[in-house]
mmCIF file of C-alpha atoms in Angstrom:
data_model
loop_
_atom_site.group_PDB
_atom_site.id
_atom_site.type_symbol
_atom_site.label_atom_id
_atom_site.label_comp_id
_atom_site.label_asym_id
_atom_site.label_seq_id
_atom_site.Cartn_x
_atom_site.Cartn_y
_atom_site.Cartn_z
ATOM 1 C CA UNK W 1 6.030 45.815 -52.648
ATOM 2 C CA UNK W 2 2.918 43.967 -51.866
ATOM 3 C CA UNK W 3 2.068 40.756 -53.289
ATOM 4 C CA UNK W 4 -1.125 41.309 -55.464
ATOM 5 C CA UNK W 5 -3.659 38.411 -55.551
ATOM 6 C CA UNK W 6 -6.101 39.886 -58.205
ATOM 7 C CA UNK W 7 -3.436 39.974 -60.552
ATOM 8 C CA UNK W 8 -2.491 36.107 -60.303
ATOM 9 C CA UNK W 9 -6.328 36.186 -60.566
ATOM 10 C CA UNK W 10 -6.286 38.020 -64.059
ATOM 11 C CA UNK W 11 -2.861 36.431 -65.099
ATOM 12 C CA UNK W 12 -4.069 33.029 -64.629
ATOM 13 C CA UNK W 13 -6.457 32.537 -67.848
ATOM 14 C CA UNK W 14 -3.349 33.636 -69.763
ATOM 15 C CA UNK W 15 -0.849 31.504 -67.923
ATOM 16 C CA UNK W 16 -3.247 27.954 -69.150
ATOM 17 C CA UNK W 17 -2.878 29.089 -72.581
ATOM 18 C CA UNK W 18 0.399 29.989 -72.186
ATOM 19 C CA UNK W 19 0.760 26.045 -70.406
ATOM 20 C CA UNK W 20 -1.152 24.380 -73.151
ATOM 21 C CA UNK W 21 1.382 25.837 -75.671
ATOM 22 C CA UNK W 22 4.791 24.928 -73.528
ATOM 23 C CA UNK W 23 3.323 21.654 -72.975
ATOM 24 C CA UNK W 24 2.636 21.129 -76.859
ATOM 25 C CA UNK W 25 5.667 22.345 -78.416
ATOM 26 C CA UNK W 26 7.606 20.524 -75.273
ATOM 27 C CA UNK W 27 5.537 17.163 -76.628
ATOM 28 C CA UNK W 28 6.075 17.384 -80.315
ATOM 29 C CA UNK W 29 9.620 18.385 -80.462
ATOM 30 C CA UNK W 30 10.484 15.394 -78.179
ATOM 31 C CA UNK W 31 9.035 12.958 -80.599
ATOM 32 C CA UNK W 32 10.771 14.219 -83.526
ATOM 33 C CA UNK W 33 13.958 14.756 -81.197
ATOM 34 C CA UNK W 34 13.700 11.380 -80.383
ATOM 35 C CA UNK W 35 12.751 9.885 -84.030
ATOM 36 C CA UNK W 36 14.954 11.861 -86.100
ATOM 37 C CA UNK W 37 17.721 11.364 -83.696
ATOM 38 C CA UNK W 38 17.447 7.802 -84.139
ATOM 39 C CA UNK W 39 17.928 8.247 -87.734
ATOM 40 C CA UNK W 40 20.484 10.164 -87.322
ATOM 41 C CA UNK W 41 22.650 7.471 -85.071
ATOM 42 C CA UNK W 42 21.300 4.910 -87.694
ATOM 43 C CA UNK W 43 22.499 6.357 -90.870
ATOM 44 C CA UNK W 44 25.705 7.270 -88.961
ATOM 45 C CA UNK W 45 26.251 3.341 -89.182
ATOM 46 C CA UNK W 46 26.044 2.456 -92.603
ATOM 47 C CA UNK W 47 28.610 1.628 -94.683
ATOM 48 C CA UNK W 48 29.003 4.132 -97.233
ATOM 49 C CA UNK W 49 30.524 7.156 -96.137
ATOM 50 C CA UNK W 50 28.732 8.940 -98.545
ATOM 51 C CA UNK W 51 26.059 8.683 -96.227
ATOM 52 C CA UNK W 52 27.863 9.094 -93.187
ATOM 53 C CA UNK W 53 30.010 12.271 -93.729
ATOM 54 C CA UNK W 54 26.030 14.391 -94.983
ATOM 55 C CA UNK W 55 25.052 13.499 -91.778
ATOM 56 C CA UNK W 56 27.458 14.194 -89.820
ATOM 57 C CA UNK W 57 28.576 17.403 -91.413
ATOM 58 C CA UNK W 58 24.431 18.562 -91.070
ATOM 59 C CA UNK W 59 24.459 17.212 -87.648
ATOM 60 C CA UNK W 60 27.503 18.797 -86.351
ATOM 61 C CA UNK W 61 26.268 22.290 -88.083
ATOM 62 C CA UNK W 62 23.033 21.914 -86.276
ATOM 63 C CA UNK W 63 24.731 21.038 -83.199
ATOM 64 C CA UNK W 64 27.190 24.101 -83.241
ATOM 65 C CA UNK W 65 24.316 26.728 -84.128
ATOM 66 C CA UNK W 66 22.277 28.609 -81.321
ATOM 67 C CA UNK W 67 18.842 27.714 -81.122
ATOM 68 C CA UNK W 68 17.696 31.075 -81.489
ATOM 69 C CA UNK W 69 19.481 31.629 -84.862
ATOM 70 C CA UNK W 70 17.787 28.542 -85.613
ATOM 71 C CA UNK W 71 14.293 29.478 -84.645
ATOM 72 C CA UNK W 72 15.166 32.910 -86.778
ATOM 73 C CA UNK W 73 16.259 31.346 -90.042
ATOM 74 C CA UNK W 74 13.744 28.888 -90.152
ATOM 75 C CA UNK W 75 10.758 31.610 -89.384
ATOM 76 C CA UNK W 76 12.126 34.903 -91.233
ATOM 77 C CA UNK W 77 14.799 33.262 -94.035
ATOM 78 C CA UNK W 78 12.471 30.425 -95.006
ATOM 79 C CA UNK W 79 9.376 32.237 -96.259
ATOM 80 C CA UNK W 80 11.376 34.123 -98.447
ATOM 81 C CA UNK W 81 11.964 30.872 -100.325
ATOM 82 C CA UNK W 82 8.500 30.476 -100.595
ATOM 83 C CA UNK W 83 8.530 27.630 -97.166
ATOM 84 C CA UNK W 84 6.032 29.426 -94.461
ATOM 85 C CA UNK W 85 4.528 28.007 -91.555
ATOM 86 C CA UNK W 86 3.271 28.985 -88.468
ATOM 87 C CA UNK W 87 5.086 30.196 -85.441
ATOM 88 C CA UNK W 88 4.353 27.259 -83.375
ATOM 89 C CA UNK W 89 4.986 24.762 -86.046
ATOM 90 C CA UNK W 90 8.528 26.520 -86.979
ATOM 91 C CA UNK W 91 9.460 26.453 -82.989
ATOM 92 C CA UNK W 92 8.426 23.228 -82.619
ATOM 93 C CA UNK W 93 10.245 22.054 -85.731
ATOM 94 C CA UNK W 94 13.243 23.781 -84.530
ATOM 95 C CA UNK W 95 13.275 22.262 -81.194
ATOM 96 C CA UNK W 96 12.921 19.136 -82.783
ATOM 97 C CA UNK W 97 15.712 19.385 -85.306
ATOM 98 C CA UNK W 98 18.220 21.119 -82.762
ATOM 99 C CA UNK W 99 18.173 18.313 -79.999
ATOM 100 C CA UNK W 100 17.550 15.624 -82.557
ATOM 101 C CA UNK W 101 21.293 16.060 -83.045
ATOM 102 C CA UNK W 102 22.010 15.642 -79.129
ATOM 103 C CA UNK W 103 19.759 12.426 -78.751
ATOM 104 C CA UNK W 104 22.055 11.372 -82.082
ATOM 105 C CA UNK W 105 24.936 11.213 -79.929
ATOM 106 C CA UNK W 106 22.232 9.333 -76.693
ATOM 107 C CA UNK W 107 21.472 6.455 -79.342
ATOM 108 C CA UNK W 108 25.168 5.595 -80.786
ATOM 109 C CA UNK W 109 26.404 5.266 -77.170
ATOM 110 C CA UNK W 110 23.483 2.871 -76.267
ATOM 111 C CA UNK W 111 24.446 0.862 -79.245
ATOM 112 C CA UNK W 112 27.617 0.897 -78.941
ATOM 113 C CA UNK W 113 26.839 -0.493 -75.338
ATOM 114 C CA UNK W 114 25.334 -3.404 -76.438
ATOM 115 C CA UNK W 115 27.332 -6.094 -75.758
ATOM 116 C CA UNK W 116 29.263 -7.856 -78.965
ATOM 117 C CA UNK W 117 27.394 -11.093 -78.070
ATOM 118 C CA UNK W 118 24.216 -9.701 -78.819
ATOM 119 C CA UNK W 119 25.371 -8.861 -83.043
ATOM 120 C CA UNK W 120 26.826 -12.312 -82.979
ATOM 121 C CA UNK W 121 24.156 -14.001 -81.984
ATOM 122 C CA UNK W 122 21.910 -12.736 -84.233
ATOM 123 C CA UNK W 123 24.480 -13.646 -87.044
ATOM 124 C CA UNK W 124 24.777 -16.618 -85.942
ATOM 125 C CA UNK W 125 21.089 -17.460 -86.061
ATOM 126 C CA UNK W 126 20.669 -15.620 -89.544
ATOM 127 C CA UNK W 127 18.414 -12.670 -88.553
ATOM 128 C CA UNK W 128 17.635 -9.833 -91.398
ATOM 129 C CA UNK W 129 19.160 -6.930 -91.132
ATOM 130 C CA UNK W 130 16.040 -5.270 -90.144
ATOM 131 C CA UNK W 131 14.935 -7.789 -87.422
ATOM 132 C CA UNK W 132 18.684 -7.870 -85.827
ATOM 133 C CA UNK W 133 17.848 -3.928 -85.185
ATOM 134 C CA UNK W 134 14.280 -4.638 -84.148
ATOM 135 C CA UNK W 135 14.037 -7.233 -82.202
ATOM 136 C CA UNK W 136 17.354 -7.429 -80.824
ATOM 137 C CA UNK W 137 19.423 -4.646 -80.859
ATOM 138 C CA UNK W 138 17.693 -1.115 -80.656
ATOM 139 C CA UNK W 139 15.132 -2.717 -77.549
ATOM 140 C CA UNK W 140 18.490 -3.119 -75.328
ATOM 141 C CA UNK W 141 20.037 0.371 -76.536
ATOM 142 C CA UNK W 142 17.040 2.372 -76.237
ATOM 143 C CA UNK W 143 16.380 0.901 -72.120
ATOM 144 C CA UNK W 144 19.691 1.608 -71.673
ATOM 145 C CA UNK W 145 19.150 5.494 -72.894
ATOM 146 C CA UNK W 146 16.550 6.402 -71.589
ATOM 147 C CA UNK W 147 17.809 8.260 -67.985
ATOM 148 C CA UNK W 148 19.800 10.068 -70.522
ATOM 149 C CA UNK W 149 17.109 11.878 -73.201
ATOM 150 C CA UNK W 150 14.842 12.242 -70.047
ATOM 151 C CA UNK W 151 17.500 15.237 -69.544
ATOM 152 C CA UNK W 152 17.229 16.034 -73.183
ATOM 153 C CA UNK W 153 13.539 16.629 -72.375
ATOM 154 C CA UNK W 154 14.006 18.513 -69.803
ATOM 155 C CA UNK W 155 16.086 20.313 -71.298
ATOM 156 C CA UNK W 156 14.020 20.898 -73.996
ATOM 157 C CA UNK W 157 11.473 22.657 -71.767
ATOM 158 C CA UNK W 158 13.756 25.123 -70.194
ATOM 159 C CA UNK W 159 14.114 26.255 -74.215
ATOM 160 C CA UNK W 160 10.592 26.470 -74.753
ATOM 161 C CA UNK W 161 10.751 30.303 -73.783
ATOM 162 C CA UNK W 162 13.003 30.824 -76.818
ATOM 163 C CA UNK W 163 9.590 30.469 -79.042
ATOM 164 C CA UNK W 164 8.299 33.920 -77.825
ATOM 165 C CA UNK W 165 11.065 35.523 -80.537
ATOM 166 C CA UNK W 166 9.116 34.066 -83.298
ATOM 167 C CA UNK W 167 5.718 35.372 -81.634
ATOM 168 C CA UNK W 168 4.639 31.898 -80.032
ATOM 169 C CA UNK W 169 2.595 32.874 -76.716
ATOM 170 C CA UNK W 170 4.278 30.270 -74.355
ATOM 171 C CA UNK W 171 4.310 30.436 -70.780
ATOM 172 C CA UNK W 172 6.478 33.225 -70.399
ATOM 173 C CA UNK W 173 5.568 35.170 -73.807
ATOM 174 C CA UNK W 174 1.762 35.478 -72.042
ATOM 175 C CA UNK W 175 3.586 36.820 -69.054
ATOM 176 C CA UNK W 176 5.672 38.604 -70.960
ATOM 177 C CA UNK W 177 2.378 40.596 -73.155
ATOM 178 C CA UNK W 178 0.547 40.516 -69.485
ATOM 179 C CA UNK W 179 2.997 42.527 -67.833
ATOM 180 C CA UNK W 180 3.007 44.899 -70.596
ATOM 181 C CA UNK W 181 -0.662 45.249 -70.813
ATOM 182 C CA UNK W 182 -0.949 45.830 -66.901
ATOM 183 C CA UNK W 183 2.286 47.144 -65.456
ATOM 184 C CA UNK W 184 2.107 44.461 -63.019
ATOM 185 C CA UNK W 185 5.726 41.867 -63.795
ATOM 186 C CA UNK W 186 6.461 40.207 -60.263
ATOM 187 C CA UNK W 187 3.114 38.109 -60.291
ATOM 188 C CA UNK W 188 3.141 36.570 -63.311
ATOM 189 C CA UNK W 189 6.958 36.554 -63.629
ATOM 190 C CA UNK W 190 6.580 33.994 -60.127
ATOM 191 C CA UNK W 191 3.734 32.433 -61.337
ATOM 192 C CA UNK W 192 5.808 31.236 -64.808
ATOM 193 C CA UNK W 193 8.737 30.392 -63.005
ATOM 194 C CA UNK W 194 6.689 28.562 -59.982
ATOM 195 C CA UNK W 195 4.994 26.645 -63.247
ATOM 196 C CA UNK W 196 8.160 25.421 -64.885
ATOM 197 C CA UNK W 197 9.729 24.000 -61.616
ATOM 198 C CA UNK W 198 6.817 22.144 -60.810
ATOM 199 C CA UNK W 199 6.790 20.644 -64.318
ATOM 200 C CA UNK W 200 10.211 20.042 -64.794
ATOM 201 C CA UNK W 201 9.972 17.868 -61.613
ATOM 202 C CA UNK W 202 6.777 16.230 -62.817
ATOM 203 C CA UNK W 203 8.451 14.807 -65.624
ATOM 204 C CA UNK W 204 11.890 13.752 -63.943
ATOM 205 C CA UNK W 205 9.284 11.606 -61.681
ATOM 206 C CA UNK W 206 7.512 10.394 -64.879
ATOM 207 C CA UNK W 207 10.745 9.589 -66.504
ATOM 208 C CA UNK W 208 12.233 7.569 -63.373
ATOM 209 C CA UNK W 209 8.981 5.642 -63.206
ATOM 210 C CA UNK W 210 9.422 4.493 -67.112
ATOM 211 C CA UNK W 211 13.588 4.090 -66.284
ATOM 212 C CA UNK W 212 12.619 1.681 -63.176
ATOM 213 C CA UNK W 213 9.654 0.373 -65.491
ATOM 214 C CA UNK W 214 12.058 -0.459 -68.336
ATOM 215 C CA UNK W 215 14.819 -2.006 -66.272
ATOM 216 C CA UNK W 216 12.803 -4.648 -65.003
#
């Protein structure tokens, strides 16, 4: 089989949208990955277990549940309820929620890592609540997690092709249509894997720069 140039030609307007929509939902669902796990780990602290057990019974569901079920429920189950959005915002939104409960788990064990010292000096000196966590606390655990939900982002990427079962044209769902449309599947199938090594590797470099950056 012979490697066919005009068709990475004619793939390749496809394959940027397909990029700008990876690159989006990858971007999005790492910021509320990151913020909601934080709440997460934070409510998993207080002292009420009425609190606590919620959380951790909504995490550990969340946790336990395939992605794709996920992205399924929230996109078919949910408008019957009335609660529609669009593809992308469900995926992303999904992504978001699923690996929120993973960077959870990231942020306890950087707290947890902080050394005792730390809490007692800031008792001993009288901090709020709020500036003990602020200032002092969550600045140490977060440098020390970082190396740690740079995987999670990664990760996150690799799951970006689940979107194209709720109809979101990611990189591979325009390859996927392409294909279709032109009988022609090695091309663009190489061209969307080529793509997601090269960025995968892009942001491990971007992520050791702000680990080196942040241990300083």
């Amino acid at each position: 089989m012979k490697w066919d140039w005009g068709a990475v030609r004619d793939f390749m307007p496809h394959f940027w949208d397909g990029l700008l929509v990876t690159l989006q939902a990858l971007a999005l669902g790492s910021l509320i990955s990151f913020a909601l796990g934080l709440v997460w780990a934070l409510l998993m602290r207080t002292p009420s277990r009425w609190v606590r057990w919620p959380v951790g019974a909504v995490t550990e569901f969340v946790r336990d549940t395939p992605l794709l079920v996920q992205l399924f429920f929230l996109f078919y189950v949910l408008p019957e309820w009335g609660l529609t959005f669009s593809a992308l915002t469900t995926g992303v939104f999904a992504i978001g929620l699923h690996y929120s409960t993973y960077t959870m788990q990231v942020y306890r064990a950087g707290i947890e890592a902080v050394p005792a010292g730390q809490w007692e000096a800031a008792t001993a000196l009288n901090l709020p609540w709020r500036r003990t966590w602020t200032a002092v606390i969550l600045p140490q655990a977060i440098r020390r997690v970082v190396p740690a939900l740079g995987n999670y982002v990664i990760s996150m990427l690799k799951d970006t092709p689940l979107l194209m079962a709720i109809t979101v044209l990611e990189m591979l769902g325009q390859a996927r249509l392409f294909s279709q449309q032109h009988f022609q599947f090695t091309e663009p199938l190489t061209v969307i894997g080529v793509a997601f090594i090269l960025v995968s590797y892009l942001a491990s470099l971007l992520l050791r720069a702000l680990e080196r950056r942040l241990v300083r």
